[in-house]
Amino acid sequence: MAILNILRYPDARLHKVAKPVTEFGDRIHKLVADMAETMYDAPGVGLAASQVDVHEQLVIIDTSDTKDQLRVFINPAIVWASAEKQVYDEGCLSVPGIYDGVERPAQVKVSAFDADGQPFELEADGLLAVCIQHEMEHLLGKVFVDYLSPLKRNRIKAKMLKEGRGIEREAALKAAGRRF
Ligand code: NI
């Protein structure tokens, strides 16, 4: 297993759209194991492959207190979302230190494949529902700060750029440069 580099906002690679996984096997098992090690080390409750620069539809989540209930969602799709909404203070491993309220459906039903390629469906509410939606948006190239006002987003961007160091900083500056 290995700890992977997590891309930091506003790295342009976070905005790539992930492709479906078409082959299950050792490569996917290794990716899941490496992503799990990376997520637990961070520590975080969810990680999308996009955040480790792998642009395939794979998300891992563990919202348990004991950190031993890893869930894997491959090629996930929301098949139902409640009309009822909830606002949750979200954070993101790609935007360290930033938390802000995001409104989303309170309950969702998701269909996906597990790491062995077995299909399943899951109904989620609370933190798990928030996490599923947040991670799935990474696969679409979206980061939660995209929901915030342009003023807030620019402030966060500036903060992230200031904090970035070394190669990460260079990559972030390059990414920001492309937006103008
Ligand atoms: Ni995130």
JSON list of C-alpha atoms and ligand atoms in Angstrom, two decimals:
[
{"chain": "A", "resi": 1, "resn": "MET", "atom": "CA", "xyz": [0.00, 0.00, 0.00]},
{"chain": "A", "resi": 2, "resn": "ALA", "atom": "CA", "xyz": [1.06, 3.57, -0.50]},
{"chain": "A", "resi": 3, "resn": "ILE", "atom": "CA", "xyz": [-0.03, 7.02, 0.53]},
{"chain": "A", "resi": 4, "resn": "LEU", "atom": "CA", "xyz": [-1.00, 8.96, -2.59]},
{"chain": "A", "resi": 5, "resn": "ASN", "atom": "CA", "xyz": [-0.63, 12.68, -3.23]},
{"chain": "A", "resi": 6, "resn": "ILE", "atom": "CA", "xyz": [-3.95, 14.50, -2.80]},
{"chain": "A", "resi": 7, "resn": "LEU", "atom": "CA", "xyz": [-4.47, 17.31, -5.33]},
{"chain": "A", "resi": 8, "resn": "ARG", "atom": "CA", "xyz": [-5.10, 20.68, -3.75]},
{"chain": "A", "resi": 9, "resn": "TYR", "atom": "CA", "xyz": [-7.66, 23.20, -4.94]},
{"chain": "A", "resi": 10, "resn": "PRO", "atom": "CA", "xyz": [-7.36, 25.08, -7.30]},
{"chain": "A", "resi": 11, "resn": "ASP", "atom": "CA", "xyz": [-5.41, 22.42, -9.21]},
{"chain": "A", "resi": 12, "resn": "ALA", "atom": "CA", "xyz": [-6.98, 22.19, -12.67]},
{"chain": "A", "resi": 13, "resn": "ARG", "atom": "CA", "xyz": [-6.84, 18.37, -12.55]},
{"chain": "A", "resi": 14, "resn": "LEU", "atom": "CA", "xyz": [-9.62, 18.46, -9.91]},
{"chain": "A", "resi": 15, "resn": "HIS", "atom": "CA", "xyz": [-11.93, 19.65, -12.69]},
{"chain": "A", "resi": 16, "resn": "LYS", "atom": "CA", "xyz": [-11.39, 16.67, -14.99]},
{"chain": "A", "resi": 17, "resn": "VAL", "atom": "CA", "xyz": [-14.43, 14.47, -15.58]},
{"chain": "A", "resi": 18, "resn": "ALA", "atom": "CA", "xyz": [-13.85, 10.84, -14.55]},
{"chain": "A", "resi": 19, "resn": "LYS", "atom": "CA", "xyz": [-14.47, 7.94, -16.92]},
{"chain": "A", "resi": 20, "resn": "PRO", "atom": "CA", "xyz": [-16.34, 4.77, -15.93]},
{"chain": "A", "resi": 21, "resn": "VAL", "atom": "CA", "xyz": [-14.32, 1.80, -14.66]},
{"chain": "A", "resi": 22, "resn": "THR", "atom": "CA", "xyz": [-14.53, -0.92, -17.32]},
{"chain": "A", "resi": 23, "resn": "GLU", "atom": "CA", "xyz": [-12.30, -3.60, -15.85]},
{"chain": "A", "resi": 24, "resn": "PHE", "atom": "CA", "xyz": [-12.29, -4.96, -12.31]},
{"chain": "A", "resi": 25, "resn": "GLY", "atom": "CA", "xyz": [-9.27, -6.79, -10.95]},
{"chain": "A", "resi": 26, "resn": "ASP", "atom": "CA", "xyz": [-5.93, -6.31, -9.22]},
{"chain": "A", "resi": 27, "resn": "ARG", "atom": "CA", "xyz": [-5.44, -2.74, -10.40]},
{"chain": "A", "resi": 28, "resn": "ILE", "atom": "CA", "xyz": [-8.75, -1.65, -8.86]},
{"chain": "A", "resi": 29, "resn": "HIS", "atom": "CA", "xyz": [-8.04, -3.55, -5.62]},
{"chain": "A", "resi": 30, "resn": "LYS", "atom": "CA", "xyz": [-4.64, -1.85, -5.35]},
{"chain": "A", "resi": 31, "resn": "LEU", "atom": "CA", "xyz": [-6.14, 1.57, -6.09]},
{"chain": "A", "resi": 32, "resn": "VAL", "atom": "CA", "xyz": [-8.81, 1.04, -3.39]},
{"chain": "A", "resi": 33, "resn": "ALA", "atom": "CA", "xyz": [-6.15, -0.09, -0.87]},
{"chain": "A", "resi": 34, "resn": "ASP", "atom": "CA", "xyz": [-3.91, 2.91, -1.62]},
{"chain": "A", "resi": 35, "resn": "MET", "atom": "CA", "xyz": [-6.83, 5.35, -1.52]},
{"chain": "A", "resi": 36, "resn": "ALA", "atom": "CA", "xyz": [-8.00, 3.88, 1.81]},
{"chain": "A", "resi": 37, "resn": "GLU", "atom": "CA", "xyz": [-4.55, 4.27, 3.33]},
{"chain": "A", "resi": 38, "resn": "THR", "atom": "CA", "xyz": [-4.43, 7.84, 2.01]},
{"chain": "A", "resi": 39, "resn": "MET", "atom": "CA", "xyz": [-7.91, 8.71, 3.34]},
{"chain": "A", "resi": 40, "resn": "TYR", "atom": "CA", "xyz": [-7.30, 7.24, 6.84]},
{"chain": "A", "resi": 41, "resn": "ASP", "atom": "CA", "xyz": [-3.90, 8.91, 7.04]},
{"chain": "A", "resi": 42, "resn": "ALA", "atom": "CA", "xyz": [-5.24, 12.36, 6.04]},
{"chain": "A", "resi": 43, "resn": "PRO", "atom": "CA", "xyz": [-7.59, 11.77, 7.98]},
{"chain": "A", "resi": 44, "resn": "GLY", "atom": "CA", "xyz": [-10.85, 12.06, 6.06]},
{"chain": "A", "resi": 45, "resn": "VAL", "atom": "CA", "xyz": [-14.22, 10.31, 5.72]},
{"chain": "A", "resi": 46, "resn": "GLY", "atom": "CA", "xyz": [-14.28, 10.18, 1.93]},
{"chain": "A", "resi": 47, "resn": "LEU", "atom": "CA", "xyz": [-11.98, 10.31, -1.08]},
{"chain": "A", "resi": 48, "resn": "ALA", "atom": "CA", "xyz": [-12.66, 10.31, -4.81]},
{"chain": "A", "resi": 49, "resn": "ALA", "atom": "CA", "xyz": [-10.14, 8.90, -7.29]},
{"chain": "A", "resi": 50, "resn": "SER", "atom": "CA", "xyz": [-10.13, 12.33, -9.00]},
{"chain": "A", "resi": 51, "resn": "GLN", "atom": "CA", "xyz": [-8.46, 13.76, -5.89]},
{"chain": "A", "resi": 52, "resn": "VAL", "atom": "CA", "xyz": [-5.47, 11.45, -6.35]},
{"chain": "A", "resi": 53, "resn": "ASP", "atom": "CA", "xyz": [-5.27, 12.26, -10.07]},
{"chain": "A", "resi": 54, "resn": "VAL", "atom": "CA", "xyz": [-6.94, 9.03, -11.23]},
{"chain": "A", "resi": 55, "resn": "HIS", "atom": "CA", "xyz": [-9.85, 10.10, -13.41]},
{"chain": "A", "resi": 56, "resn": "GLU", "atom": "CA", "xyz": [-12.05, 7.04, -13.08]},
{"chain": "A", "resi": 57, "resn": "GLN", "atom": "CA", "xyz": [-15.41, 6.73, -11.35]},
{"chain": "A", "resi": 58, "resn": "LEU", "atom": "CA", "xyz": [-14.30, 5.37, -7.99]},
{"chain": "A", "resi": 59, "resn": "VAL", "atom": "CA", "xyz": [-15.12, 6.73, -4.54]},
{"chain": "A", "resi": 60, "resn": "ILE", "atom": "CA", "xyz": [-14.36, 5.42, -1.05]},
{"chain": "A", "resi": 61, "resn": "ILE", "atom": "CA", "xyz": [-16.15, 6.44, 2.14]},
{"chain": "A", "resi": 62, "resn": "ASP", "atom": "CA", "xyz": [-15.89, 5.52, 5.80]},
{"chain": "A", "resi": 63, "resn": "THR", "atom": "CA", "xyz": [-18.09, 7.58, 8.10]},
{"chain": "A", "resi": 64, "resn": "SER", "atom": "CA", "xyz": [-17.77, 5.14, 11.04]},
{"chain": "A", "resi": 65, "resn": "ASP", "atom": "CA", "xyz": [-16.18, 6.27, 14.32]},
{"chain": "A", "resi": 66, "resn": "THR", "atom": "CA", "xyz": [-14.14, 3.06, 14.38]},
{"chain": "A", "resi": 67, "resn": "LYS", "atom": "CA", "xyz": [-12.72, 3.61, 10.86]},
{"chain": "A", "resi": 68, "resn": "ASP", "atom": "CA", "xyz": [-13.25, -0.02, 9.92]},
{"chain": "A", "resi": 69, "resn": "GLN", "atom": "CA", "xyz": [-16.29, 0.21, 7.64]},
{"chain": "A", "resi": 70, "resn": "LEU", "atom": "CA", "xyz": [-14.85, 1.10, 4.27]},
{"chain": "A", "resi": 71, "resn": "ARG", "atom": "CA", "xyz": [-17.42, 1.49, 1.51]},
{"chain": "A", "resi": 72, "resn": "VAL", "atom": "CA", "xyz": [-16.39, 1.41, -2.15]},
{"chain": "A", "resi": 73, "resn": "PHE", "atom": "CA", "xyz": [-18.56, 2.93, -4.88]},
{"chain": "A", "resi": 74, "resn": "ILE", "atom": "CA", "xyz": [-17.52, 2.26, -8.47]},
{"chain": "A", "resi": 75, "resn": "ASN", "atom": "CA", "xyz": [-19.45, 3.86, -11.36]},
{"chain": "A", "resi": 76, "resn": "PRO", "atom": "CA", "xyz": [-21.94, 5.26, -8.83]},
{"chain": "A", "resi": 77, "resn": "ALA", "atom": "CA", "xyz": [-25.28, 6.74, -9.89]},
{"chain": "A", "resi": 78, "resn": "ILE", "atom": "CA", "xyz": [-27.89, 8.55, -7.79]},
{"chain": "A", "resi": 79, "resn": "VAL", "atom": "CA", "xyz": [-31.15, 6.76, -8.63]},
{"chain": "A", "resi": 80, "resn": "TRP", "atom": "CA", "xyz": [-33.32, 8.75, -6.22]},
{"chain": "A", "resi": 81, "resn": "ALA", "atom": "CA", "xyz": [-32.95, 11.91, -4.13]},
{"chain": "A", "resi": 82, "resn": "SER", "atom": "CA", "xyz": [-35.38, 13.24, -1.52]},
{"chain": "A", "resi": 83, "resn": "ALA", "atom": "CA", "xyz": [-37.16, 16.55, -1.98]},
{"chain": "A", "resi": 84, "resn": "GLU", "atom": "CA", "xyz": [-36.17, 17.30, 1.59]},
{"chain": "A", "resi": 85, "resn": "LYS", "atom": "CA", "xyz": [-32.84, 19.12, 1.83]},
{"chain": "A", "resi": 86, "resn": "GLN", "atom": "CA", "xyz": [-30.23, 19.43, 4.54]},
{"chain": "A", "resi": 87, "resn": "VAL", "atom": "CA", "xyz": [-27.43, 21.94, 5.01]},
{"chain": "A", "resi": 88, "resn": "TYR", "atom": "CA", "xyz": [-24.16, 20.47, 6.21]},
{"chain": "A", "resi": 89, "resn": "ASP", "atom": "CA", "xyz": [-20.84, 22.15, 6.96]},
{"chain": "A", "resi": 90, "resn": "GLU", "atom": "CA", "xyz": [-18.62, 20.40, 4.44]},
{"chain": "A", "resi": 91, "resn": "GLY", "atom": "CA", "xyz": [-14.88, 20.15, 4.24]},
{"chain": "A", "resi": 92, "resn": "CYS", "atom": "CA", "xyz": [-12.65, 18.54, 1.63]},
{"chain": "A", "resi": 93, "resn": "LEU", "atom": "CA", "xyz": [-9.20, 16.97, 1.68]},
{"chain": "A", "resi": 94, "resn": "SER", "atom": "CA", "xyz": [-8.41, 18.99, -1.46]},
{"chain": "A", "resi": 95, "resn": "VAL", "atom": "CA", "xyz": [-9.32, 22.26, 0.29]},
{"chain": "A", "resi": 96, "resn": "PRO", "atom": "CA", "xyz": [-7.69, 21.80, 3.71]},
{"chain": "A", "resi": 97, "resn": "GLY", "atom": "CA", "xyz": [-8.93, 23.97, 6.56]},
{"chain": "A", "resi": 98, "resn": "ILE", "atom": "CA", "xyz": [-12.02, 25.28, 4.76]},
{"chain": "A", "resi": 99, "resn": "TYR", "atom": "CA", "xyz": [-15.55, 24.40, 5.92]},
{"chain": "A", "resi": 100, "resn": "ASP", "atom": "CA", "xyz": [-18.79, 25.86, 4.66]},
{"chain": "A", "resi": 101, "resn": "GLY", "atom": "CA", "xyz": [-22.48, 25.05, 4.49]},
{"chain": "A", "resi": 102, "resn": "VAL", "atom": "CA", "xyz": [-23.77, 23.26, 1.38]},
{"chain": "A", "resi": 103, "resn": "GLU", "atom": "CA", "xyz": [-27.45, 22.40, 0.81]},
{"chain": "A", "resi": 104, "resn": "ARG", "atom": "CA", "xyz": [-28.18, 18.99, -0.71]},
{"chain": "A", "resi": 105, "resn": "PRO", "atom": "CA", "xyz": [-30.95, 16.38, -0.72]},
{"chain": "A", "resi": 106, "resn": "ALA", "atom": "CA", "xyz": [-31.19, 14.84, 2.77]},
{"chain": "A", "resi": 107, "resn": "GLN", "atom": "CA", "xyz": [-31.58, 11.27, 1.51]},
{"chain": "A", "resi": 108, "resn": "VAL", "atom": "CA", "xyz": [-30.32, 9.57, -1.61]},
{"chain": "A", "resi": 109, "resn": "LYS", "atom": "CA", "xyz": [-30.42, 6.12, -3.12]},
{"chain": "A", "resi": 110, "resn": "VAL", "atom": "CA", "xyz": [-27.28, 5.18, -5.00]},
{"chain": "A", "resi": 111, "resn": "SER", "atom": "CA", "xyz": [-26.46, 2.26, -7.25]},
{"chain": "A", "resi": 112, "resn": "ALA", "atom": "CA", "xyz": [-22.83, 1.25, -7.78]},
{"chain": "A", "resi": 113, "resn": "PHE", "atom": "CA", "xyz": [-20.39, -1.65, -8.07]},
{"chain": "A", "resi": 114, "resn": "ASP", "atom": "CA", "xyz": [-18.10, -2.79, -5.26]},
{"chain": "A", "resi": 115, "resn": "ALA", "atom": "CA", "xyz": [-14.35, -3.46, -5.67]},
{"chain": "A", "resi": 116, "resn": "ASP", "atom": "CA", "xyz": [-15.11, -6.97, -6.98]},
{"chain": "A", "resi": 117, "resn": "GLY", "atom": "CA", "xyz": [-17.49, -5.67, -9.63]},
{"chain": "A", "resi": 118, "resn": "GLN", "atom": "CA", "xyz": [-20.66, -6.73, -7.78]},
{"chain": "A", "resi": 119, "resn": "PRO", "atom": "CA", "xyz": [-23.59, -4.32, -8.21]},
{"chain": "A", "resi": 120, "resn": "PHE", "atom": "CA", "xyz": [-25.42, -3.00, -5.14]},
{"chain": "A", "resi": 121, "resn": "GLU", "atom": "CA", "xyz": [-27.87, -0.32, -4.09]},
{"chain": "A", "resi": 122, "resn": "LEU", "atom": "CA", "xyz": [-27.74, 1.72, -0.92]},
{"chain": "A", "resi": 123, "resn": "GLU", "atom": "CA", "xyz": [-30.09, 4.21, 0.74]},
{"chain": "A", "resi": 124, "resn": "ALA", "atom": "CA", "xyz": [-28.31, 6.84, 2.76]},
{"chain": "A", "resi": 125, "resn": "ASP", "atom": "CA", "xyz": [-29.14, 9.81, 4.97]},
{"chain": "A", "resi": 126, "resn": "GLY", "atom": "CA", "xyz": [-27.20, 12.11, 7.32]},
{"chain": "A", "resi": 127, "resn": "LEU", "atom": "CA", "xyz": [-23.44, 12.34, 6.90]},
{"chain": "A", "resi": 128, "resn": "LEU", "atom": "CA", "xyz": [-23.28, 9.34, 4.55]},
{"chain": "A", "resi": 129, "resn": "ALA", "atom": "CA", "xyz": [-25.73, 10.99, 2.13]},
{"chain": "A", "resi": 130, "resn": "VAL", "atom": "CA", "xyz": [-23.70, 14.22, 2.23]},
{"chain": "A", "resi": 131, "resn": "CYS", "atom": "CA", "xyz": [-20.47, 12.33, 1.67]},
{"chain": "A", "resi": 132, "resn": "ILE", "atom": "CA", "xyz": [-21.79, 10.27, -1.27]},
{"chain": "A", "resi": 133, "resn": "GLN", "atom": "CA", "xyz": [-22.99, 13.41, -3.05]},
{"chain": "A", "resi": 134, "resn": "HIS", "atom": "CA", "xyz": [-19.81, 15.36, -2.28]},
{"chain": "A", "resi": 135, "resn": "GLU", "atom": "CA", "xyz": [-17.53, 12.56, -3.54]},
{"chain": "A", "resi": 136, "resn": "MET", "atom": "CA", "xyz": [-19.63, 11.90, -6.64]},
{"chain": "A", "resi": 137, "resn": "GLU", "atom": "CA", "xyz": [-19.28, 15.53, -7.61]},
{"chain": "A", "resi": 138, "resn": "HIS", "atom": "CA", "xyz": [-15.50, 15.17, -7.55]},
{"chain": "A", "resi": 139, "resn": "LEU", "atom": "CA", "xyz": [-15.99, 12.60, -10.34]},
{"chain": "A", "resi": 140, "resn": "LEU", "atom": "CA", "xyz": [-17.78, 15.29, -12.35]},
{"chain": "A", "resi": 141, "resn": "GLY", "atom": "CA", "xyz": [-14.86, 17.65, -11.78]},
{"chain": "A", "resi": 142, "resn": "LYS", "atom": "CA", "xyz": [-16.67, 19.68, -9.16]},
{"chain": "A", "resi": 143, "resn": "VAL", "atom": "CA", "xyz": [-15.30, 20.79, -5.79]},
{"chain": "A", "resi": 144, "resn": "PHE", "atom": "CA", "xyz": [-17.70, 21.89, -3.00]},
{"chain": "A", "resi": 145, "resn": "VAL", "atom": "CA", "xyz": [-16.34, 25.45, -3.00]},
{"chain": "A", "resi": 146, "resn": "ASP", "atom": "CA", "xyz": [-17.88, 25.79, -6.49]},
{"chain": "A", "resi": 147, "resn": "TYR", "atom": "CA", "xyz": [-21.19, 26.17, -4.59]},
{"chain": "A", "resi": 148, "resn": "LEU", "atom": "CA", "xyz": [-19.99, 29.20, -2.64]},
{"chain": "A", "resi": 149, "resn": "SER", "atom": "CA", "xyz": [-20.20, 32.81, -3.76]},
{"chain": "A", "resi": 150, "resn": "PRO", "atom": "CA", "xyz": [-17.47, 34.02, -6.15]},
{"chain": "A", "resi": 151, "resn": "LEU", "atom": "CA", "xyz": [-16.16, 36.31, -3.40]},
{"chain": "A", "resi": 152, "resn": "LYS", "atom": "CA", "xyz": [-15.76, 33.45, -0.92]},
{"chain": "A", "resi": 153, "resn": "ARG", "atom": "CA", "xyz": [-14.33, 31.18, -3.60]},
{"chain": "A", "resi": 154, "resn": "ASN", "atom": "CA", "xyz": [-11.69, 33.71, -4.62]},
{"chain": "A", "resi": 155, "resn": "ARG", "atom": "CA", "xyz": [-10.71, 34.22, -0.99]},
{"chain": "A", "resi": 156, "resn": "ILE", "atom": "CA", "xyz": [-10.32, 30.46, -0.55]},
{"chain": "A", "resi": 157, "resn": "LYS", "atom": "CA", "xyz": [-8.36, 30.21, -3.77]},
{"chain": "A", "resi": 158, "resn": "ALA", "atom": "CA", "xyz": [-5.99, 32.95, -2.63]},
{"chain": "A", "resi": 159, "resn": "LYS", "atom": "CA", "xyz": [-5.55, 31.25, 0.76]},
{"chain": "A", "resi": 160, "resn": "MET", "atom": "CA", "xyz": [-4.86, 27.86, -0.84]},
{"chain": "A", "resi": 161, "resn": "LEU", "atom": "CA", "xyz": [-2.34, 29.37, -3.23]},
{"chain": "A", "resi": 162, "resn": "LYS", "atom": "CA", "xyz": [-0.58, 31.20, -0.42]},
{"chain": "A", "resi": 163, "resn": "GLU", "atom": "CA", "xyz": [-0.34, 28.05, 1.66]},
{"chain": "A", "resi": 164, "resn": "GLY", "atom": "CA", "xyz": [0.80, 25.81, -1.16]},
{"chain": "A", "resi": 165, "resn": "ARG", "atom": "CA", "xyz": [4.48, 24.93, -1.14]},
{"chain": "A", "resi": 166, "resn": "GLY", "atom": "CA", "xyz": [6.99, 23.36, -3.52]},
{"chain": "A", "resi": 167, "resn": "ILE", "atom": "CA", "xyz": [5.62, 21.32, -6.40]},
{"chain": "A", "resi": 168, "resn": "GLU", "atom": "CA", "xyz": [2.05, 21.56, -5.09]},
{"chain": "A", "resi": 169, "resn": "ARG", "atom": "CA", "xyz": [2.33, 25.34, -5.09]},
{"chain": "A", "resi": 170, "resn": "GLU", "atom": "CA", "xyz": [3.68, 25.41, -8.60]},
{"chain": "A", "resi": 171, "resn": "ALA", "atom": "CA", "xyz": [0.90, 23.15, -9.85]},
{"chain": "A", "resi": 172, "resn": "ALA", "atom": "CA", "xyz": [-1.73, 25.27, -8.12]},
{"chain": "A", "resi": 173, "resn": "LEU", "atom": "CA", "xyz": [-0.35, 28.51, -9.53]},
{"chain": "A", "resi": 174, "resn": "LYS", "atom": "CA", "xyz": [-0.30, 27.00, -13.01]},
{"chain": "A", "resi": 175, "resn": "ALA", "atom": "CA", "xyz": [-3.89, 25.87, -12.59]},
{"chain": "A", "resi": 176, "resn": "ALA", "atom": "CA", "xyz": [-4.99, 29.30, -11.39]},
{"chain": "A", "resi": 177, "resn": "GLY", "atom": "CA", "xyz": [-3.14, 30.88, -14.31]},
{"chain": "A", "resi": 178, "resn": "ARG", "atom": "CA", "xyz": [-5.24, 28.92, -16.77]},
{"chain": "A", "resi": 179, "resn": "ARG", "atom": "CA", "xyz": [-8.43, 30.46, -15.48]},
{"chain": "A", "resi": 180, "resn": "PHE", "atom": "CA", "xyz": [-7.69, 33.95, -16.75]},
{"chain": "B", "resi": 1, "resn": "NI", "atom": "NI", "xyz": [-13.78, 16.54, -1.28]}
]
